[in-house]
Amino acid sequence: MVSHAIEVKNLYKIFGPRGRDFVDQVKSGMGKGELNEKHGHVLGLQNINISMPAGGIMVVMGLSGSGKSTLIRHINRLIDPTSGEVLYDGVDVCKMNENDLREFRRHKTAMVFQKFALLPHRTVIENTIYGLEIQGVERGESEKRARGWIERVGLKGFENHYPNQLSGGMQQRVGLARALTNDADILLMDEAYSALDPLIRVDMQTVLLDLQKELKKTVVFITHDLDEALRLGDKIAILRDGRVVQQGTGQEIVLNPADGYITAFVKEVNRGRVINVETIMRPLDGEPQGIAIRTGTVLETAARQMTAASQTVGHIVDANGTPVGKLDLAAIISAMVTPTTHERRAA
Ligand SMILES: Nc1ncnc2c1ncn2[C@@H]1O[C@H](COP(=O)(O)OP(=O)(O)OP(=O)(O)O)[C@@H](O)[C@H]1O
Ligand SMILES: [Mg+2]
C-alpha cells in the first residue's frame, strides 16, 4: 500500500520580492520583527518540519497570523516555498513541473473552505460534480458519484436546491461532498468549520470522523479551536510566529505543554476527554480486579463504565483482551483534576 503521508521538511517562507536573500539570516536567528524592520519582508514560516500521518487527520493550530494558511497552501503549492520541501509519496510538490502539478492538484488534493465557495447559480448536485466536470468525467458517471456523496453527508433530497436555500451547515456539507466526489487522497480544510454555529460545528466534526473511519484520507485541518483540534486530530501542531512550538498527539500536548504559550492554550481543556487510561494505570499485582477497560479509553468514559458497573476498581486490557494494568476510580478522578507541571509552576 502507498502511504500517502505528507512530509514537510525545513520549510521557510519569506514574503517579499527578495525573500531568498534573507533565508540565511533567518536561519541564523533573525526573527519576524527584525526581518520586517530591517528589510521590510514578512516571515511567514520558519524551519517547519512536520510529518503528517497518512490516512490520518493532522490539525494545525495557532493564533491569527501564526502561519496556518501559509502552511496549508504550500501543500498544493498555491504558495511556493522560499526554501525547503513538501513531500507527498516521496515526491517534492515544490519541484513538480506545471503538468504534474496540475494533475496533482486535480486528482490528489481537494480543498474545503470556510466560506463554502459554492457557485450560487448551480444546484447542490451541479456544485458537487463541478470538479469532475472540469476533469471531463462523463455526466452519467459523475452524477452517480455525486449523488452517493450527497447522501453520505446527509443531504439526500436536497440535490436540486440552490446554495441560498440551505443553512450554513448544509452548505458546508455540500463543500465536503464536492471535495469527496473528487476522490482525492488529501483533504485540505482551512478553518472549514469556523463560521458554523457551535452545535452544527460539532455535527460536522462527527460527519468527518464517521467518513474518515472508512475513507482514511490524509486530512490537514486548520482550526483555532482546541476542543475541535483534540476531537479531530490524530496529531496536532501548534504554530507561533511561523514556527512550530509543539507537535504531537492531543494527549501529549495536554499532559506536557512545551511552554507558557501552549499552557495557556490547553488550560481550559477537559482532561477526562483527552487522557487515556494507560497513561495513569499501575502494574498488575495478582489477579485482575473489577471491570475490564480497553486501552485507548479516555478517563471520562472509564469513570462512566466503572460507575455503571457499580465498581471502584478496574483493569486495563489490550486489543487481544490481555490484562496490562489496573486502576481505580479515585486515581481517575484525581488525574482529571490535577494540573500539569507547567500549570503548577505558573500558579
Ligand atoms: N501574500 C502575503 N504577503 C505578505 N505577507 C503575508 C502574505 N500572506 C500572509 N502573510 C503574512 O504571513 C503571516 C502568516 O499569515 P497566515 O495567513 O498564514 O496566518 P494564519 O495563521 O492563517 O492566520 P488567520 O488565523 O488569521 O487565518 C502573517 O504575518 C501574514 O500577515
Ligand atoms: Mg488563515
Tab-separated table of C-alpha atoms and ligand atoms in Angstrom:
chain	number	residue	atom	x	y	z
A	1	MET	CA	0.000	0.000	0.000
A	2	VAL	CA	1.187	3.513	-0.790
A	3	SER	CA	1.498	5.571	2.350
A	4	HIS	CA	0.137	8.972	1.249
A	5	ALA	CA	1.944	10.721	4.066
A	6	ILE	CA	2.918	14.356	3.684
A	7	GLU	CA	6.375	15.325	4.889
A	8	VAL	CA	7.166	18.981	5.338
A	9	LYS	CA	10.931	19.464	5.631
A	10	ASN	CA	12.929	22.545	6.609
A	11	LEU	CA	10.275	24.785	5.115
A	12	TYR	CA	10.788	28.558	5.094
A	13	LYS	CA	8.549	31.198	3.590
A	14	ILE	CA	9.566	34.818	3.476
A	15	PHE	CA	7.038	37.101	1.787
A	16	GLY	CA	8.504	39.899	-0.317
A	17	PRO	CA	10.405	40.353	-3.584
A	18	ARG	CA	13.806	39.317	-2.219
A	19	GLY	CA	12.767	36.591	0.197
A	20	ARG	CA	15.580	34.247	-0.816
A	21	ASP	CA	18.228	36.807	0.067
A	22	PHE	CA	17.220	36.692	3.723
A	23	VAL	CA	16.830	32.952	4.301
A	24	ASP	CA	20.336	32.604	5.670
A	25	GLN	CA	19.822	35.434	8.128
A	26	VAL	CA	16.551	33.867	9.284
A	27	LYS	CA	18.299	30.517	9.585
A	28	SER	CA	20.896	32.090	11.810
A	29	GLY	CA	18.293	33.569	14.106
A	30	MET	CA	16.718	36.722	12.663
A	31	GLY	CA	13.130	36.845	13.933
A	32	LYS	CA	9.901	38.056	12.376
A	33	GLY	CA	10.075	41.552	13.922
A	34	GLU	CA	13.675	42.208	12.926
A	35	LEU	CA	13.186	40.928	9.362
A	36	ASN	CA	10.257	43.255	8.964
A	37	GLU	CA	12.011	46.286	10.478
A	38	LYS	CA	15.341	45.892	8.684
A	39	HIS	CA	14.252	44.535	5.314
A	40	GLY	CA	10.500	45.089	5.035
A	41	HIS	CA	9.893	41.376	4.428
A	42	VAL	CA	7.382	39.189	6.271
A	43	LEU	CA	8.463	35.932	7.854
A	44	GLY	CA	5.580	33.554	7.077
A	45	LEU	CA	7.124	30.216	8.075
A	46	GLN	CA	10.429	29.205	9.574
A	47	ASN	CA	12.012	25.800	9.728
A	48	ILE	CA	8.795	23.788	9.621
A	49	ASN	CA	9.301	20.044	9.984
A	50	ILE	CA	6.099	18.082	10.243
A	51	SER	CA	5.352	14.533	9.285
A	52	MET	CA	1.626	14.385	8.575
A	53	PRO	CA	0.131	10.960	9.203
A	54	ALA	CA	-1.005	9.015	6.130
A	55	GLY	CA	-4.712	8.330	6.351
A	56	GLY	CA	-4.985	10.447	9.495
A	57	ILE	CA	-6.103	13.918	10.499
A	58	MET	CA	-3.322	16.456	11.023
A	59	VAL	CA	-4.556	19.524	12.863
A	60	VAL	CA	-2.696	22.832	12.634
A	61	MET	CA	-3.467	25.390	15.346
A	62	GLY	CA	-2.216	28.816	16.278
A	63	LEU	CA	-3.273	32.400	16.750
A	64	SER	CA	-4.192	34.650	13.852
A	65	GLY	CA	-1.124	35.411	11.728
A	66	SER	CA	0.875	32.431	13.041
A	67	GLY	CA	1.190	30.934	9.533
A	68	LYS	CA	-1.507	28.246	9.367
A	69	SER	CA	-2.916	29.222	5.969
A	70	THR	CA	0.565	29.802	4.595
A	71	LEU	CA	1.473	26.254	5.599
A	72	ILE	CA	-1.605	24.520	4.169
A	73	ARG	CA	-1.242	26.470	0.918
A	74	HIS	CA	2.218	25.036	0.430
A	75	ILE	CA	0.772	21.538	0.323
A	76	ASN	CA	-0.915	22.091	-3.040
A	77	ARG	CA	1.625	24.779	-3.863
A	78	LEU	CA	-0.707	27.716	-4.030
A	79	ILE	CA	2.360	29.232	-2.365
A	80	ASP	CA	5.946	28.452	-3.408
A	81	PRO	CA	8.382	27.999	-0.548
A	82	THR	CA	11.408	30.240	-0.147
A	83	SER	CA	13.325	27.139	0.859
A	84	GLY	CA	12.512	23.579	1.897
A	85	GLU	CA	10.469	20.633	0.702
A	86	VAL	CA	6.903	19.324	0.764
A	87	LEU	CA	6.974	15.615	0.002
A	88	TYR	CA	3.943	13.574	-0.954
A	89	ASP	CA	4.581	9.885	-1.520
A	90	GLY	CA	8.220	10.880	-1.521
A	91	VAL	CA	7.850	13.380	-4.405
A	92	ASP	CA	8.624	17.050	-3.775
A	93	VAL	CA	5.498	19.016	-4.706
A	94	CYS	CA	7.656	22.155	-4.911
A	95	LYS	CA	9.682	20.677	-7.774
A	96	MET	CA	6.823	19.348	-9.896
A	97	ASN	CA	6.559	20.723	-13.415
A	98	GLU	CA	3.386	22.508	-14.477
A	99	ASN	CA	1.769	19.387	-15.854
A	100	ASP	CA	2.464	17.187	-12.857
A	101	LEU	CA	1.347	19.946	-10.534
A	102	ARG	CA	-1.948	20.361	-12.377
A	103	GLU	CA	-2.547	16.604	-12.181
A	104	PHE	CA	-1.569	16.546	-8.516
A	105	ARG	CA	-3.945	19.387	-7.638
A	106	ARG	CA	-6.821	17.956	-9.615
A	107	HIS	CA	-6.596	14.337	-8.633
A	108	LYS	CA	-4.776	14.177	-5.329
A	109	THR	CA	-5.994	17.199	-3.385
A	110	ALA	CA	-9.336	18.774	-2.567
A	111	MET	CA	-9.983	21.888	-0.523
A	112	VAL	CA	-12.864	22.657	1.797
A	113	PHE	CA	-13.277	26.353	2.541
A	114	GLN	CA	-14.722	28.313	5.420
A	115	LYS	CA	-16.908	30.354	3.081
A	116	PHE	CA	-18.007	27.171	1.285
A	117	ALA	CA	-17.118	28.715	-2.113
A	118	LEU	CA	-20.244	27.279	-3.715
A	119	LEU	CA	-21.399	28.583	-7.076
A	120	PRO	CA	-24.676	30.403	-6.345
A	121	HIS	CA	-26.341	29.672	-9.674
A	122	ARG	CA	-25.677	25.967	-9.521
A	123	THR	CA	-27.744	23.450	-7.594
A	124	VAL	CA	-26.308	21.145	-4.944
A	125	ILE	CA	-25.712	18.361	-7.447
A	126	GLU	CA	-24.188	20.729	-10.010
A	127	ASN	CA	-21.880	22.194	-7.388
A	128	THR	CA	-20.874	18.725	-6.288
A	129	ILE	CA	-19.957	17.476	-9.766
A	130	TYR	CA	-18.124	20.673	-10.710
A	131	GLY	CA	-14.659	19.206	-10.203
A	132	LEU	CA	-15.480	16.078	-12.205
A	133	GLU	CA	-16.882	18.225	-14.995
A	134	ILE	CA	-13.539	20.022	-15.215
A	135	GLN	CA	-11.797	16.662	-15.295
A	136	GLY	CA	-14.015	15.700	-18.220
A	137	VAL	CA	-15.734	12.806	-16.459
A	138	GLU	CA	-18.830	11.694	-18.332
A	139	ARG	CA	-22.067	13.198	-16.914
A	140	GLY	CA	-23.836	9.940	-16.011
A	141	GLU	CA	-20.810	8.704	-14.091
A	142	SER	CA	-20.128	11.997	-12.324
A	143	GLU	CA	-23.770	12.327	-11.293
A	144	LYS	CA	-23.808	8.843	-9.876
A	145	ARG	CA	-20.711	9.542	-7.803
A	146	ALA	CA	-22.002	12.916	-6.653
A	147	ARG	CA	-25.374	11.526	-5.559
A	148	GLY	CA	-23.609	8.916	-3.470
A	149	TRP	CA	-21.594	11.533	-1.612
A	150	ILE	CA	-24.528	13.903	-1.211
A	151	GLU	CA	-26.341	11.084	0.527
A	152	ARG	CA	-23.303	10.261	2.684
A	153	VAL	CA	-23.068	13.815	4.010
A	154	GLY	CA	-26.773	13.760	4.854
A	155	LEU	CA	-28.198	15.899	2.043
A	156	LYS	CA	-30.339	13.376	0.201
A	157	GLY	CA	-33.420	15.161	-1.114
A	158	PHE	CA	-31.595	18.488	-1.479
A	159	GLU	CA	-29.864	17.697	-4.777
A	160	ASN	CA	-31.793	20.329	-6.706
A	161	HIS	CA	-31.687	23.109	-4.113
A	162	TYR	CA	-29.585	26.222	-4.622
A	163	PRO	CA	-26.992	27.271	-2.022
A	164	ASN	CA	-29.068	30.233	-0.783
A	165	GLN	CA	-31.866	27.801	0.106
A	166	LEU	CA	-29.553	25.989	2.535
A	167	SER	CA	-28.315	26.766	6.056
A	168	GLY	CA	-24.607	27.324	6.688
A	169	GLY	CA	-24.159	23.785	7.997
A	170	MET	CA	-25.840	22.338	4.924
A	171	GLN	CA	-23.701	24.451	2.616
A	172	GLN	CA	-20.626	23.149	4.380
A	173	ARG	CA	-21.912	19.619	3.769
A	174	VAL	CA	-22.081	20.440	0.057
A	175	GLY	CA	-18.484	21.675	0.254
A	176	LEU	CA	-17.483	18.380	1.827
A	177	ALA	CA	-19.466	16.312	-0.709
A	178	ARG	CA	-17.796	18.229	-3.527
A	179	ALA	CA	-14.349	17.566	-2.078
A	180	LEU	CA	-15.101	13.860	-1.601
A	181	THR	CA	-16.572	13.466	-5.074
A	182	ASN	CA	-13.176	14.398	-6.484
A	183	ASP	CA	-11.864	11.250	-4.826
A	184	ALA	CA	-8.639	12.976	-3.783
A	185	ASP	CA	-6.316	11.368	-1.234
A	186	ILE	CA	-5.629	14.654	0.524
A	187	LEU	CA	-8.290	16.912	2.016
A	188	LEU	CA	-7.173	20.435	2.868
A	189	MET	CA	-9.527	22.171	5.291
A	190	ASP	CA	-8.603	25.740	6.241
A	191	GLU	CA	-10.886	26.754	9.129
A	192	ALA	CA	-13.609	24.898	7.280
A	193	TYR	CA	-15.886	24.811	10.323
A	194	SER	CA	-15.021	28.118	11.947
A	195	ALA	CA	-18.037	30.005	10.640
A	196	LEU	CA	-20.561	27.422	11.830
A	197	ASP	CA	-22.692	27.625	14.977
A	198	PRO	CA	-21.215	25.527	17.793
A	199	LEU	CA	-23.745	22.682	17.656
A	200	ILE	CA	-23.630	22.431	13.873
A	201	ARG	CA	-19.874	22.530	14.086
A	202	VAL	CA	-19.864	19.501	16.368
A	203	ASP	CA	-22.230	17.760	13.915
A	204	MET	CA	-19.817	18.435	11.077
A	205	GLN	CA	-16.935	17.079	13.136
A	206	THR	CA	-18.948	13.897	13.608
A	207	VAL	CA	-19.631	13.683	9.862
A	208	LEU	CA	-15.914	13.986	9.149
A	209	LEU	CA	-14.910	11.427	11.799
A	210	ASP	CA	-17.529	8.935	10.604
A	211	LEU	CA	-16.455	9.264	6.987
A	212	GLN	CA	-12.808	9.140	7.958
A	213	LYS	CA	-13.195	5.756	9.694
A	214	GLU	CA	-13.783	4.265	6.305
A	215	LEU	CA	-12.128	6.681	3.864
A	216	LYS	CA	-8.807	7.227	5.639
A	217	LYS	CA	-7.918	10.352	3.722
A	218	THR	CA	-4.858	12.324	4.652
A	219	VAL	CA	-6.587	15.367	6.118
A	220	VAL	CA	-4.938	18.658	7.005
A	221	PHE	CA	-7.348	20.577	9.200
A	222	ILE	CA	-6.771	24.116	10.438
A	223	THR	CA	-8.632	25.422	13.446
A	224	HIS	CA	-8.439	27.997	16.215
A	225	ASP	CA	-10.478	25.779	18.482
A	226	LEU	CA	-8.689	23.432	20.868
A	227	ASP	CA	-11.715	21.232	21.530
A	228	GLU	CA	-12.075	20.734	17.785
A	229	ALA	CA	-8.357	20.015	17.469
A	230	LEU	CA	-8.437	17.435	20.256
A	231	ARG	CA	-11.525	15.767	18.905
A	232	LEU	CA	-10.325	15.510	15.307
A	233	GLY	CA	-6.550	15.447	15.405
A	234	ASP	CA	-4.561	12.231	15.241
A	235	LYS	CA	-1.711	14.678	15.516
A	236	ILE	CA	-1.631	18.377	16.316
A	237	ALA	CA	0.968	21.031	15.510
A	238	ILE	CA	0.810	24.423	17.188
A	239	LEU	CA	2.339	27.366	15.336
A	240	ARG	CA	3.515	30.668	16.683
A	241	ASP	CA	5.111	33.398	14.561
A	242	GLY	CA	5.617	30.942	11.720
A	243	ARG	CA	7.343	28.345	13.877
A	244	VAL	CA	6.153	25.012	15.270
A	245	VAL	CA	6.125	25.416	19.048
A	246	GLN	CA	4.913	21.906	19.729
A	247	GLN	CA	3.623	18.882	17.855
A	248	GLY	CA	2.299	15.535	18.993
A	249	THR	CA	-0.934	13.825	19.949
A	250	GLY	CA	-3.547	15.836	21.811
A	251	GLN	CA	-2.786	13.834	24.916
A	252	GLU	CA	0.964	14.539	24.693
A	253	ILE	CA	0.345	18.252	24.329
A	254	VAL	CA	-2.200	18.476	27.135
A	255	LEU	CA	-0.061	16.439	29.527
A	256	ASN	CA	3.209	18.164	28.658
A	257	PRO	CA	2.714	21.632	27.249
A	258	ALA	CA	6.078	22.816	25.884
A	259	ASP	CA	5.878	26.374	27.236
A	260	GLY	CA	3.644	29.044	28.699
A	261	TYR	CA	2.041	29.781	25.315
A	262	ILE	CA	0.845	26.192	24.943
A	263	THR	CA	-0.091	26.013	28.621
A	264	ALA	CA	-2.373	28.994	28.087
A	265	PHE	CA	-3.862	27.192	25.074
A	266	VAL	CA	-4.609	23.956	26.915
A	267	LYS	CA	-5.642	25.355	30.302
A	268	GLU	CA	-9.374	25.053	29.786
A	269	VAL	CA	-9.258	21.563	28.354
A	270	ASN	CA	-11.372	18.779	29.719
A	271	ARG	CA	-8.630	16.301	30.634
A	272	GLY	CA	-11.090	13.473	31.087
A	273	ARG	CA	-11.715	13.518	27.345
A	274	VAL	CA	-8.054	13.568	26.345
A	275	ILE	CA	-6.067	11.388	28.733
A	276	ASN	CA	-6.135	7.619	28.156
A	277	VAL	CA	-6.369	5.001	30.871
A	278	GLU	CA	-2.947	3.565	30.041
A	279	THR	CA	-1.346	6.891	30.938
A	280	ILE	CA	-2.312	6.503	34.593
A	281	MET	CA	-2.617	2.744	35.036
A	282	ARG	CA	-0.403	0.895	37.524
A	283	PRO	CA	1.213	-2.532	37.125
A	284	LEU	CA	-0.966	-5.524	37.837
A	285	ASP	CA	-0.204	-7.383	41.069
A	286	GLY	CA	-2.155	-10.613	41.286
A	287	GLU	CA	-5.459	-11.383	39.590
A	288	PRO	CA	-7.172	-8.600	37.601
A	289	GLN	CA	-9.919	-6.966	39.706
A	290	GLY	CA	-13.144	-5.214	38.724
A	291	ILE	CA	-14.331	-4.465	35.217
A	292	ALA	CA	-12.182	-4.679	32.080
A	293	ILE	CA	-11.443	-1.398	30.325
A	294	ARG	CA	-9.864	-1.300	26.875
A	295	THR	CA	-6.612	0.552	26.229
A	296	GLY	CA	-7.308	3.832	24.454
A	297	THR	CA	-10.376	4.537	26.592
A	298	VAL	CA	-10.361	8.130	27.877
A	299	LEU	CA	-10.720	8.747	31.610
A	300	GLU	CA	-14.222	10.182	31.443
A	301	THR	CA	-15.514	7.093	29.627
A	302	ALA	CA	-13.667	4.775	32.023
A	303	ALA	CA	-15.212	6.550	35.013
A	304	ARG	CA	-18.657	6.143	33.445
A	305	GLN	CA	-18.070	2.460	32.764
A	306	MET	CA	-16.997	1.872	36.369
A	307	THR	CA	-19.891	3.813	37.812
A	308	ALA	CA	-22.389	1.995	35.573
A	309	ALA	CA	-20.953	-1.315	36.761
A	310	SER	CA	-21.014	-0.133	40.414
A	311	GLN	CA	-17.262	-0.774	40.680
A	312	THR	CA	-14.467	1.363	42.082
A	313	VAL	CA	-11.652	-0.716	40.611
A	314	GLY	CA	-10.885	-1.976	37.128
A	315	HIS	CA	-8.158	-3.490	34.983
A	316	ILE	CA	-6.933	-2.469	31.572
A	317	VAL	CA	-6.937	-4.938	28.705
A	318	ASP	CA	-5.250	-4.566	25.319
A	319	ALA	CA	-6.836	-5.284	21.934
A	320	ASN	CA	-6.329	-9.028	22.481
A	321	GLY	CA	-8.058	-8.953	25.847
A	322	THR	CA	-4.768	-9.432	27.735
A	323	PRO	CA	-4.703	-7.609	31.100
A	324	VAL	CA	-1.937	-4.992	31.083
A	325	GLY	CA	-2.568	-2.892	34.193
A	326	LYS	CA	-5.017	-1.739	36.840
A	327	LEU	CA	-6.573	1.459	38.089
A	328	ASP	CA	-9.257	2.725	40.429
A	329	LEU	CA	-11.874	5.427	40.349
A	330	ALA	CA	-10.029	7.667	42.795
A	331	ALA	CA	-6.944	7.718	40.541
A	332	ILE	CA	-9.100	8.569	37.531
A	333	ILE	CA	-10.791	11.453	39.262
A	334	SER	CA	-7.530	12.782	40.605
A	335	ALA	CA	-5.940	12.698	37.101
A	336	MET	CA	-8.931	14.531	35.677
A	337	VAL	CA	-8.437	17.477	38.021
A	338	THR	CA	-4.639	17.535	38.513
A	339	PRO	CA	-2.906	20.320	36.640
A	340	THR	CA	0.262	19.703	34.631
A	341	THR	CA	3.689	20.646	35.937
A	342	HIS	CA	3.675	23.828	33.833
A	343	GLU	CA	0.371	24.963	35.237
A	344	ARG	CA	1.557	24.281	38.755
A	345	ARG	CA	4.688	26.312	38.106
A	346	ALA	CA	2.644	29.164	36.633
A	347	ALA	CA	0.229	29.183	39.597
B	1	LIG	N1	0.895	37.290	0.454
B	1	LIG	C1	1.431	37.748	1.593
B	1	LIG	N2	2.306	38.769	1.589
B	1	LIG	C2	2.868	39.213	2.722
B	1	LIG	N3	2.629	38.687	3.927
B	1	LIG	C3	1.767	37.669	4.006
B	1	LIG	C4	1.126	37.141	2.849
B	1	LIG	N4	0.308	36.129	3.230
B	1	LIG	C5	0.453	36.031	4.565
B	1	LIG	N5	1.315	36.936	5.046
B	1	LIG	C6	1.766	37.107	6.440
B	1	LIG	O1	2.257	35.860	6.877
B	1	LIG	C7	1.891	35.616	8.232
B	1	LIG	C8	1.083	34.355	8.332
B	1	LIG	O2	-0.177	34.551	7.718
B	1	LIG	P1	-1.283	33.418	7.595
B	1	LIG	O3	-2.374	33.934	6.768
B	1	LIG	O4	-0.641	32.157	7.166
B	1	LIG	O5	-1.751	33.272	9.109
B	1	LIG	P2	-2.941	32.382	9.721
B	1	LIG	O6	-2.344	31.622	10.851
B	1	LIG	O7	-3.619	31.623	8.649
B	1	LIG	O8	-3.902	33.496	10.327
B	1	LIG	P3	-5.525	33.503	10.445
B	1	LIG	O9	-5.852	32.694	11.660
B	1	LIG	O10	-5.834	34.946	10.647
B	1	LIG	O11	-6.094	32.947	9.180
B	1	LIG	C9	1.140	36.858	8.693
B	1	LIG	O12	2.069	37.715	9.306
B	1	LIG	C10	0.638	37.445	7.393
B	1	LIG	O13	0.477	38.837	7.516
B	2	MG	MG	-5.562	31.589	7.878
